[in-house]
PDB file of C-alpha atoms in Angstrom:
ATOM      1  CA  UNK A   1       0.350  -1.054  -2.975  1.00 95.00           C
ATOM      2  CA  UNK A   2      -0.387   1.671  -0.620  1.00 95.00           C
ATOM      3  CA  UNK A   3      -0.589   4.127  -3.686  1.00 93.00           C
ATOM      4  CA  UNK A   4      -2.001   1.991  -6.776  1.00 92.00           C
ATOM      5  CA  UNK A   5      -3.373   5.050  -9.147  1.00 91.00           C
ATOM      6  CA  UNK A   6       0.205   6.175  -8.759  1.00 90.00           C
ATOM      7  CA  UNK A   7       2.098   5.626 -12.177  1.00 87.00           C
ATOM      8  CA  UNK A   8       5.604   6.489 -11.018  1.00 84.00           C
ATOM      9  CA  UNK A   9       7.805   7.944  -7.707  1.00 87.00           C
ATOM     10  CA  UNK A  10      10.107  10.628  -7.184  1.00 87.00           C
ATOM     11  CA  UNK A  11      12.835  10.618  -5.021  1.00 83.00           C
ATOM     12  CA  UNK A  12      15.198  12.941  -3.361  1.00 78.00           C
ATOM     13  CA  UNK A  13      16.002  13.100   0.242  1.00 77.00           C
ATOM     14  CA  UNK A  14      18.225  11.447   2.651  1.00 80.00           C
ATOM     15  CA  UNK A  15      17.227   9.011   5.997  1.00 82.00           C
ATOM     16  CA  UNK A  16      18.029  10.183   9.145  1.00 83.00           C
ATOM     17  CA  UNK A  17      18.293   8.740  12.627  1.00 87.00           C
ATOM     18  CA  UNK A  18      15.703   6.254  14.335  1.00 87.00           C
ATOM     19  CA  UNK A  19      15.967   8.799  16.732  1.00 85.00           C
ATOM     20  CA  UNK A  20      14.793  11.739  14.942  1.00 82.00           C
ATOM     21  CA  UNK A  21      11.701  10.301  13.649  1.00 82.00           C
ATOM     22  CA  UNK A  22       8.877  11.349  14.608  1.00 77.00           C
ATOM     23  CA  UNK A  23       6.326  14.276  13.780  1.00 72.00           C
ATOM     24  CA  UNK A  24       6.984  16.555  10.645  1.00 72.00           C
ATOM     25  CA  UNK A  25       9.948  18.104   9.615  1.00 70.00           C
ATOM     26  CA  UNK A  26       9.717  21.546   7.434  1.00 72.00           C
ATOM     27  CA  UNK A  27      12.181  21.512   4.558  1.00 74.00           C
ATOM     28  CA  UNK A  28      14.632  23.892   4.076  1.00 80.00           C
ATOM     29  CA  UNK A  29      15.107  23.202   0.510  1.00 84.00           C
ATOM     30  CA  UNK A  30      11.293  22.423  -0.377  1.00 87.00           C
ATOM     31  CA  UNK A  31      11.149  25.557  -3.543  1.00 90.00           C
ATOM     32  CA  UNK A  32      14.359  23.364  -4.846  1.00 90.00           C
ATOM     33  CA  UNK A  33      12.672  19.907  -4.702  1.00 89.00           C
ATOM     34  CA  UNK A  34       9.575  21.094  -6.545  1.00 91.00           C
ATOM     35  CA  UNK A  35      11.208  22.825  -8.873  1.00 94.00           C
ATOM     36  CA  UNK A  36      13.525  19.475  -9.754  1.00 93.00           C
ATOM     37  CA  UNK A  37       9.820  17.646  -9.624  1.00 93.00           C
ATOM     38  CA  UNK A  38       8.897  20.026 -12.335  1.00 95.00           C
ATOM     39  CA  UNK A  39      12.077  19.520 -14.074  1.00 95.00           C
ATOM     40  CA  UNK A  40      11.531  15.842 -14.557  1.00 92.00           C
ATOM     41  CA  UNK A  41       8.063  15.725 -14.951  1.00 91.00           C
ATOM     42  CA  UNK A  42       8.275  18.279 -17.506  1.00 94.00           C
ATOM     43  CA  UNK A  43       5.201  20.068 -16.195  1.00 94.00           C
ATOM     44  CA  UNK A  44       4.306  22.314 -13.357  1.00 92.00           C
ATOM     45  CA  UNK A  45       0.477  21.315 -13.459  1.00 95.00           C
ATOM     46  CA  UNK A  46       0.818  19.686 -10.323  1.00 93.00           C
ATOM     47  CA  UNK A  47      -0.359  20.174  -7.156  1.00 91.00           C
ATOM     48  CA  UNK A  48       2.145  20.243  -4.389  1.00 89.00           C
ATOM     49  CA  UNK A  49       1.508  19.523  -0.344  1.00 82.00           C
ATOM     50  CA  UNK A  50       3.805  21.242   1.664  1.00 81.00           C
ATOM     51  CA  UNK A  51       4.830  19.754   5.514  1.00 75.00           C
ATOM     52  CA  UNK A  52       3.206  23.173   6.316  1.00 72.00           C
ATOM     53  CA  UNK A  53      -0.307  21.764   5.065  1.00 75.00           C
ATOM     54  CA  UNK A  54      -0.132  18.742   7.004  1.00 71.00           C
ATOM     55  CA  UNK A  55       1.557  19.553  10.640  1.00 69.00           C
ATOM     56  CA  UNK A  56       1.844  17.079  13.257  1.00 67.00           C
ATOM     57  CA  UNK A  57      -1.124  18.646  15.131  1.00 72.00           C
ATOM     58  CA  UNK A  58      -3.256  18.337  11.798  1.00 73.00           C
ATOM     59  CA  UNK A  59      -5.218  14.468  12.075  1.00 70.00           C
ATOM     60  CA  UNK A  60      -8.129  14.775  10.305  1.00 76.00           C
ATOM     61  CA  UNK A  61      -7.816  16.103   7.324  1.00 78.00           C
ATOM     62  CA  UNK A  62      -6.933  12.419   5.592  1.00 78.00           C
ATOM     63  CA  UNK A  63      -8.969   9.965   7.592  1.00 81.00           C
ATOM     64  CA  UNK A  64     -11.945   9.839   5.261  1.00 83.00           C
ATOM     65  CA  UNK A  65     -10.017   8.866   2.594  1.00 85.00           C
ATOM     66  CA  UNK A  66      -9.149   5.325   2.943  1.00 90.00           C
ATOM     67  CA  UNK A  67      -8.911   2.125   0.694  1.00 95.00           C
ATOM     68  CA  UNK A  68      -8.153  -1.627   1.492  1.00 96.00           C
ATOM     69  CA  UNK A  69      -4.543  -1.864   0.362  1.00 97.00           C
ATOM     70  CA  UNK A  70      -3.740  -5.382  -1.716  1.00 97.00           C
ATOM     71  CA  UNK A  71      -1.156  -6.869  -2.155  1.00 97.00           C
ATOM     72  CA  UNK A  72       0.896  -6.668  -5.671  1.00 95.00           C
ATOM     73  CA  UNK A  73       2.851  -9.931  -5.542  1.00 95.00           C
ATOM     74  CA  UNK A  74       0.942 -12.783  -3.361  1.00 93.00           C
ATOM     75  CA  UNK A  75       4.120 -14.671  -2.329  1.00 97.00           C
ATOM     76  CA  UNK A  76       1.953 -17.024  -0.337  1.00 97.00           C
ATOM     77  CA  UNK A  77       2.067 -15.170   3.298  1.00 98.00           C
ATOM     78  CA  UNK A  78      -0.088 -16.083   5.936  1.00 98.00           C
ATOM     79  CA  UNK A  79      -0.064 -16.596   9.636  1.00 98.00           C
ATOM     80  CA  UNK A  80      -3.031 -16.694  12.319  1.00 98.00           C
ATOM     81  CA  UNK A  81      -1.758 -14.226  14.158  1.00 98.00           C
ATOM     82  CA  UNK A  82       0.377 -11.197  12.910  1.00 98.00           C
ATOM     83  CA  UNK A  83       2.559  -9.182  15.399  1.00 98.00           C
ATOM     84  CA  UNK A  84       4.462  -6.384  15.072  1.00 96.00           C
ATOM     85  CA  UNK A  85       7.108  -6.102  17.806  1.00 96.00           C
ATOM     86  CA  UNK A  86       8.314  -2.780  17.881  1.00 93.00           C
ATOM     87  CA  UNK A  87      12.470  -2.270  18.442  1.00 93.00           C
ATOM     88  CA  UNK A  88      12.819   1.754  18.097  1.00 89.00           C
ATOM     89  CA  UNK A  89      15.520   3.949  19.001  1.00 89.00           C
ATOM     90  CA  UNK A  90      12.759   6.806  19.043  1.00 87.00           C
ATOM     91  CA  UNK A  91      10.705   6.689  22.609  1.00 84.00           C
ATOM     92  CA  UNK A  92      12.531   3.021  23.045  1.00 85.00           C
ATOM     93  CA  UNK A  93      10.940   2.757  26.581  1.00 85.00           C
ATOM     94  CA  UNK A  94       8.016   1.910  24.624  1.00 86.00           C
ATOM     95  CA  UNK A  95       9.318  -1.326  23.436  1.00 89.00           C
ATOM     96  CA  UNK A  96       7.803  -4.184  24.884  1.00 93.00           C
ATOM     97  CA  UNK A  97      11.092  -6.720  25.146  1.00 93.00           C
ATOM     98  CA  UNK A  98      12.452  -9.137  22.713  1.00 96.00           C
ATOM     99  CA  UNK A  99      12.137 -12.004  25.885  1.00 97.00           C
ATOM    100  CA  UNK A 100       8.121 -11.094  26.466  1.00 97.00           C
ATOM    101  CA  UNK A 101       7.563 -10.953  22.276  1.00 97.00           C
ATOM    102  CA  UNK A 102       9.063 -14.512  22.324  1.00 98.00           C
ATOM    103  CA  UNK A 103       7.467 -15.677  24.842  1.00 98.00           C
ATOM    104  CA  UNK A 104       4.164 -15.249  23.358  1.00 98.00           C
ATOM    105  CA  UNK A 105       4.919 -16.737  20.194  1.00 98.00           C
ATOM    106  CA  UNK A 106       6.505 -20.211  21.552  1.00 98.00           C
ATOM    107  CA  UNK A 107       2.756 -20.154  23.783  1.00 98.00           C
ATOM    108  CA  UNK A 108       0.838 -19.451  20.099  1.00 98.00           C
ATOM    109  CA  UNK A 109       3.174 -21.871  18.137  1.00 98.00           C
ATOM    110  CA  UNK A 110       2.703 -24.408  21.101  1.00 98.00           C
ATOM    111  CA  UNK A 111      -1.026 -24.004  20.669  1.00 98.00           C
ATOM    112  CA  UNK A 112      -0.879 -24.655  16.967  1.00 98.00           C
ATOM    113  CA  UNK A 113      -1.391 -20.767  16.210  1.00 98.00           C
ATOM    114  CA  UNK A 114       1.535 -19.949  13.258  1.00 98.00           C
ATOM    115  CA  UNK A 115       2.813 -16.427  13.563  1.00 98.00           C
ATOM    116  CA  UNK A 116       3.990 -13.624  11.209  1.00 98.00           C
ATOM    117  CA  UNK A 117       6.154 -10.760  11.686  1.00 98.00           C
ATOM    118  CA  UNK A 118       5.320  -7.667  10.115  1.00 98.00           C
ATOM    119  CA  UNK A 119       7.812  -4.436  10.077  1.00 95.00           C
ATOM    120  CA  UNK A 120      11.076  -3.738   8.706  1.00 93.00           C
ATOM    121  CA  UNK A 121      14.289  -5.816   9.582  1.00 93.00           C
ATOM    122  CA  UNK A 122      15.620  -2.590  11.453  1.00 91.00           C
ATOM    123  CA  UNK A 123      13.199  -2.031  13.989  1.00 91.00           C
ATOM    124  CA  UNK A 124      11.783  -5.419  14.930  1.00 93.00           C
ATOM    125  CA  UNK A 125      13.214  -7.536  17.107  1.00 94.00           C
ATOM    126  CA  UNK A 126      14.659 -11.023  15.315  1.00 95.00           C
ATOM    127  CA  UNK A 127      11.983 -13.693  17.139  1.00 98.00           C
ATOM    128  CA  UNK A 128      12.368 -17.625  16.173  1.00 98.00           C
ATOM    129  CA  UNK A 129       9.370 -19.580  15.470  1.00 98.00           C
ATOM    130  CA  UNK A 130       8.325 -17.275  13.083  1.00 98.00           C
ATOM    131  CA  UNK A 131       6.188 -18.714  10.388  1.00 98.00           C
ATOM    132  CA  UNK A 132       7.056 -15.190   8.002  1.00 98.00           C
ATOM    133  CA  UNK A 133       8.802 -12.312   8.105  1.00 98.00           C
ATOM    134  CA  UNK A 134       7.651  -9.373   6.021  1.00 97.00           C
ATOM    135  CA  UNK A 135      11.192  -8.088   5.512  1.00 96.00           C
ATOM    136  CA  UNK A 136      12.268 -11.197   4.050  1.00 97.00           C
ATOM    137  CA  UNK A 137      10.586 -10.207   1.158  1.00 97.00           C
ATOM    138  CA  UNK A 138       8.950  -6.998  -0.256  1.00 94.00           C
ATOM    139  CA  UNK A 139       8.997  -4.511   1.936  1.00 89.00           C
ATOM    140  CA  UNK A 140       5.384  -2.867   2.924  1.00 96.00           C
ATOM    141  CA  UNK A 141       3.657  -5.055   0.410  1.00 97.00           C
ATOM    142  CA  UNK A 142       4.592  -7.964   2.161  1.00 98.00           C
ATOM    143  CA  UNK A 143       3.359  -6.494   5.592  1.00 98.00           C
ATOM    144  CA  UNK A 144       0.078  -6.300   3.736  1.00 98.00           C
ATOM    145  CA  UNK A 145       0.075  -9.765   2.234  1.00 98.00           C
ATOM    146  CA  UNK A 146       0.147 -11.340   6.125  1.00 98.00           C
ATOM    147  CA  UNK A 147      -2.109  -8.194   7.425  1.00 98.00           C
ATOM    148  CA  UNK A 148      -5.019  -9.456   5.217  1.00 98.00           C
ATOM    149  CA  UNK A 149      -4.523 -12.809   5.684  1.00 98.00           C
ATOM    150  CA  UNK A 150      -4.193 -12.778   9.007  1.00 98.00           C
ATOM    151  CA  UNK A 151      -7.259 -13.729  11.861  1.00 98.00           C
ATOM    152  CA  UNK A 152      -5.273 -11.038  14.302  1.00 98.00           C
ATOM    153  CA  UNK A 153      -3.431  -8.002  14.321  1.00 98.00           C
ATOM    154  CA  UNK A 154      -1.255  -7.324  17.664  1.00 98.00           C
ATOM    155  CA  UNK A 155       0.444  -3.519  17.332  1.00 95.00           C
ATOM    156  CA  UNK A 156       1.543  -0.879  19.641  1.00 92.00           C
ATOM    157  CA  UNK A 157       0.820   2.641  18.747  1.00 88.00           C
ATOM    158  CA  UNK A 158       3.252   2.785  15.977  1.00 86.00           C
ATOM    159  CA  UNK A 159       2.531   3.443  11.918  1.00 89.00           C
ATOM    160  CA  UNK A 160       1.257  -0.291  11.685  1.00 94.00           C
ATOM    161  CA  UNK A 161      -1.302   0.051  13.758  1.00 93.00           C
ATOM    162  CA  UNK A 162      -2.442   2.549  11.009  1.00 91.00           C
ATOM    163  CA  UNK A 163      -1.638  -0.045   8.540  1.00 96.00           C
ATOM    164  CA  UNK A 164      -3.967  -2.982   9.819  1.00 96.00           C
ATOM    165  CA  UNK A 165      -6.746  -0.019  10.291  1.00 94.00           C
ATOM    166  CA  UNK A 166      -6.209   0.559   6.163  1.00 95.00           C
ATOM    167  CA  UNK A 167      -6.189  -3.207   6.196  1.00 97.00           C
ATOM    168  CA  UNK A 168      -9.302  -3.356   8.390  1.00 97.00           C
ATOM    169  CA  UNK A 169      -7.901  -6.012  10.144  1.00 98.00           C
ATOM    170  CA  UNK A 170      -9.309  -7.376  14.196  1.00 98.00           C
ATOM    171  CA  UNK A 171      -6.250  -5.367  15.998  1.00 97.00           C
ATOM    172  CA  UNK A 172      -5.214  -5.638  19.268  1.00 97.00           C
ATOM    173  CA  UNK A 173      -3.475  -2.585  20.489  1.00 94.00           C
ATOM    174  CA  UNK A 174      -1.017  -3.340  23.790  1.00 92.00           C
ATOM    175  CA  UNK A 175       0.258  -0.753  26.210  1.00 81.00           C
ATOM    176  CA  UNK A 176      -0.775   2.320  25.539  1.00 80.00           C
ATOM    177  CA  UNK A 177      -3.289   3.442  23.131  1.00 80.00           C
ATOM    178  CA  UNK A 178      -3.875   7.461  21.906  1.00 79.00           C
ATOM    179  CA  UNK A 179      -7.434   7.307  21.345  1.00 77.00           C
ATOM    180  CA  UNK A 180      -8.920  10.465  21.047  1.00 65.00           C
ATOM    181  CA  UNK A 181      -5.703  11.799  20.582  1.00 68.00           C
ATOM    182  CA  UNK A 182      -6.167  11.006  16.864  1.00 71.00           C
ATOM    183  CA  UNK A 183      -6.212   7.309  16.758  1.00 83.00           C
ATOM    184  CA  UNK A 184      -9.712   6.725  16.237  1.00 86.00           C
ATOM    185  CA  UNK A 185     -10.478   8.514  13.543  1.00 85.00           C
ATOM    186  CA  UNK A 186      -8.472   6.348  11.414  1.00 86.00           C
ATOM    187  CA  UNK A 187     -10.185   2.826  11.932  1.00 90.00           C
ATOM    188  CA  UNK A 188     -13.295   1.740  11.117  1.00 93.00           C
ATOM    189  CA  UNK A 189     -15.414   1.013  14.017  1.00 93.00           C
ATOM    190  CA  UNK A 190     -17.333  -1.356  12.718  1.00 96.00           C
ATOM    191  CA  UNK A 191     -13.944  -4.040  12.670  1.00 97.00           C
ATOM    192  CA  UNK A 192     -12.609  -5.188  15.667  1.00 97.00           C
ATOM    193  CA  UNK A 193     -10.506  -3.813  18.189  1.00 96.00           C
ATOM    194  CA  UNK A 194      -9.739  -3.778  21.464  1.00 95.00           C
ATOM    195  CA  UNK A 195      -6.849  -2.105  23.590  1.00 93.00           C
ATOM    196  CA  UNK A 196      -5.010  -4.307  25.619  1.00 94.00           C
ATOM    197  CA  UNK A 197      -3.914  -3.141  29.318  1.00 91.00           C
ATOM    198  CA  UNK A 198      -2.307  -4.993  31.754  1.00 92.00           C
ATOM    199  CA  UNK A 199      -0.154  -6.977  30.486  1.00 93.00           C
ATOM    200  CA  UNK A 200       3.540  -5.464  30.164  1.00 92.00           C
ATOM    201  CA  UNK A 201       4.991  -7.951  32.830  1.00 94.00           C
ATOM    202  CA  UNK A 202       2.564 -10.825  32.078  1.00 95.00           C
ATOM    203  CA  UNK A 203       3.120 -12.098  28.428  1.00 96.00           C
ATOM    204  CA  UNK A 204       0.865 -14.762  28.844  1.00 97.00           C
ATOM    205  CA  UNK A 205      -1.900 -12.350  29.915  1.00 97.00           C
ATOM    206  CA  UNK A 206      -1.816 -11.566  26.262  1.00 97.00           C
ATOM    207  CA  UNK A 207      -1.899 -14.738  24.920  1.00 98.00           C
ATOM    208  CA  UNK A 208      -4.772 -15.564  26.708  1.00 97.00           C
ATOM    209  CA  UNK A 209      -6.515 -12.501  25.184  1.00 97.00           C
ATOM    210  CA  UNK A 210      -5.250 -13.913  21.815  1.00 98.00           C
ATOM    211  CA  UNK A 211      -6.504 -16.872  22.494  1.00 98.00           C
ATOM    212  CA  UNK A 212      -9.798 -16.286  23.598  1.00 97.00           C
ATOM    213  CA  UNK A 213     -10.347 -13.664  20.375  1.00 97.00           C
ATOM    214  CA  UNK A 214      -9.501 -16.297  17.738  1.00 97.00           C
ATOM    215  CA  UNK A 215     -11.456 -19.194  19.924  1.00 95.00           C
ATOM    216  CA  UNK A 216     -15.029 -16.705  19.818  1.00 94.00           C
ATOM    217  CA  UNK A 217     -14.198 -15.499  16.393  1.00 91.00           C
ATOM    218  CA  UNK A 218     -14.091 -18.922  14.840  1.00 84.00           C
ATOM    219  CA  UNK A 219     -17.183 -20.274  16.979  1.00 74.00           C
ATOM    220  CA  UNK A 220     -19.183 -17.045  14.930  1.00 66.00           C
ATOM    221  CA  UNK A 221     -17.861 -17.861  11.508  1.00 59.00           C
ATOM    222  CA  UNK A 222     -19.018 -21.650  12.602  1.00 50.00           C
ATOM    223  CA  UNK A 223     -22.276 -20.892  13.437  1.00 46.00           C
TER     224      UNK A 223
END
């Protein structure tokens, strides 16, 4: 869903660590994978991007071209609120713990607020009162599905903040946010957003936020 004029995928490369990913790495063996490209494809009219054309200090290149991802299967995923509780081996003192994500959702799911979890099975923390999890089903599309259906987005600087920006969904951002270190010039201004500070010992500092966001928002779409 995140590429839908694509007709097909290549493959060929290996995963690494949690703890090796992050920024661009240069392949050693890049002439080889083109050339296999060109051997399946059987054509070299193609145009190739190299790691070299798009290095980690390179951010704005790609921001003007954006789309509102959909969806390809519509399994029925929706929540009012859609968080995304980041469990990395990468930075991991950025991880706001499993104890404080919980403890916001049993305040939401008190409150009659349903929540989704969006990110992979890997590196999210497993929460209860979950209404959906995106890696119970189909991978990114899934984490779309509950994006766009969702009232609220609540990230940390991570690659799904950049989803719900593609998404153009109300985000909140928590902790730390990069700002004019690149991060604004991939959301659309004109869609909510708000960075939330404050709040790394106080969970339910944050669920008042939430709170107060979905009360206002519904009071304008009343009125």
């Amino acid at each position: 869903c995140l590429f839908p004029s694509a007709s097909s995928f290549y493959y060929e490369w290996q995963d690494i660590e949690d703890n090796r990913k992050a920024g661009i790495y240069h392949s050693s063996d890049e002439e080889i994978i083109k050339n296999q490209i060109i051997n399946h494809l059987q054509t070299d009219d193609i145009h190739f991007v190299s790691p070299s054309d798009a290095d980690w200090e390179e951010k704005e290149s790609l921001s003007k071209y954006v789309f509102i991802p959909q969806s390809l299967h519509n399994l029925g995923l929706s929540a009012d609120v859609v968080i995304a509780p980041r469990n990395r081996t990468m930075d991991s003192h950025r991880n706001w713990t499993q104890d404080r994500w919980q403890s916001v959702v049993n305040e939401l799911v008190q409150s009659n607020i349903s929540v989704g979890v969006c990110g992979s099975a890997n590196s999210s923390f497993n929460l209860e009162n979950i209404k959906h999890k995106a890696y119970d089903h189909i991978d990114v599309d899934s984490d779309v599905e509950l994006m766009n259906n969702a009232k609220l987005v609540i990230v940390q600087e991570s690659g799904l903040q950049y989803l719900s920006f593609l998404c153009e969904r109300p985000t909140f951002c928590i902790d730390h946010y990069l700002k004019d270190f690149g991060s604004d010039l991939h959301r659309n201004m004109n869609v909510y957003f708000k960075q939330i500070t404050g709040i790394w010992n106080e969970p339910s500092l944050l669920v008042s936020e939430i709170k107060t966001f979905l009360h206002e928002s519904s009071n304008v779409a009343t009125v």
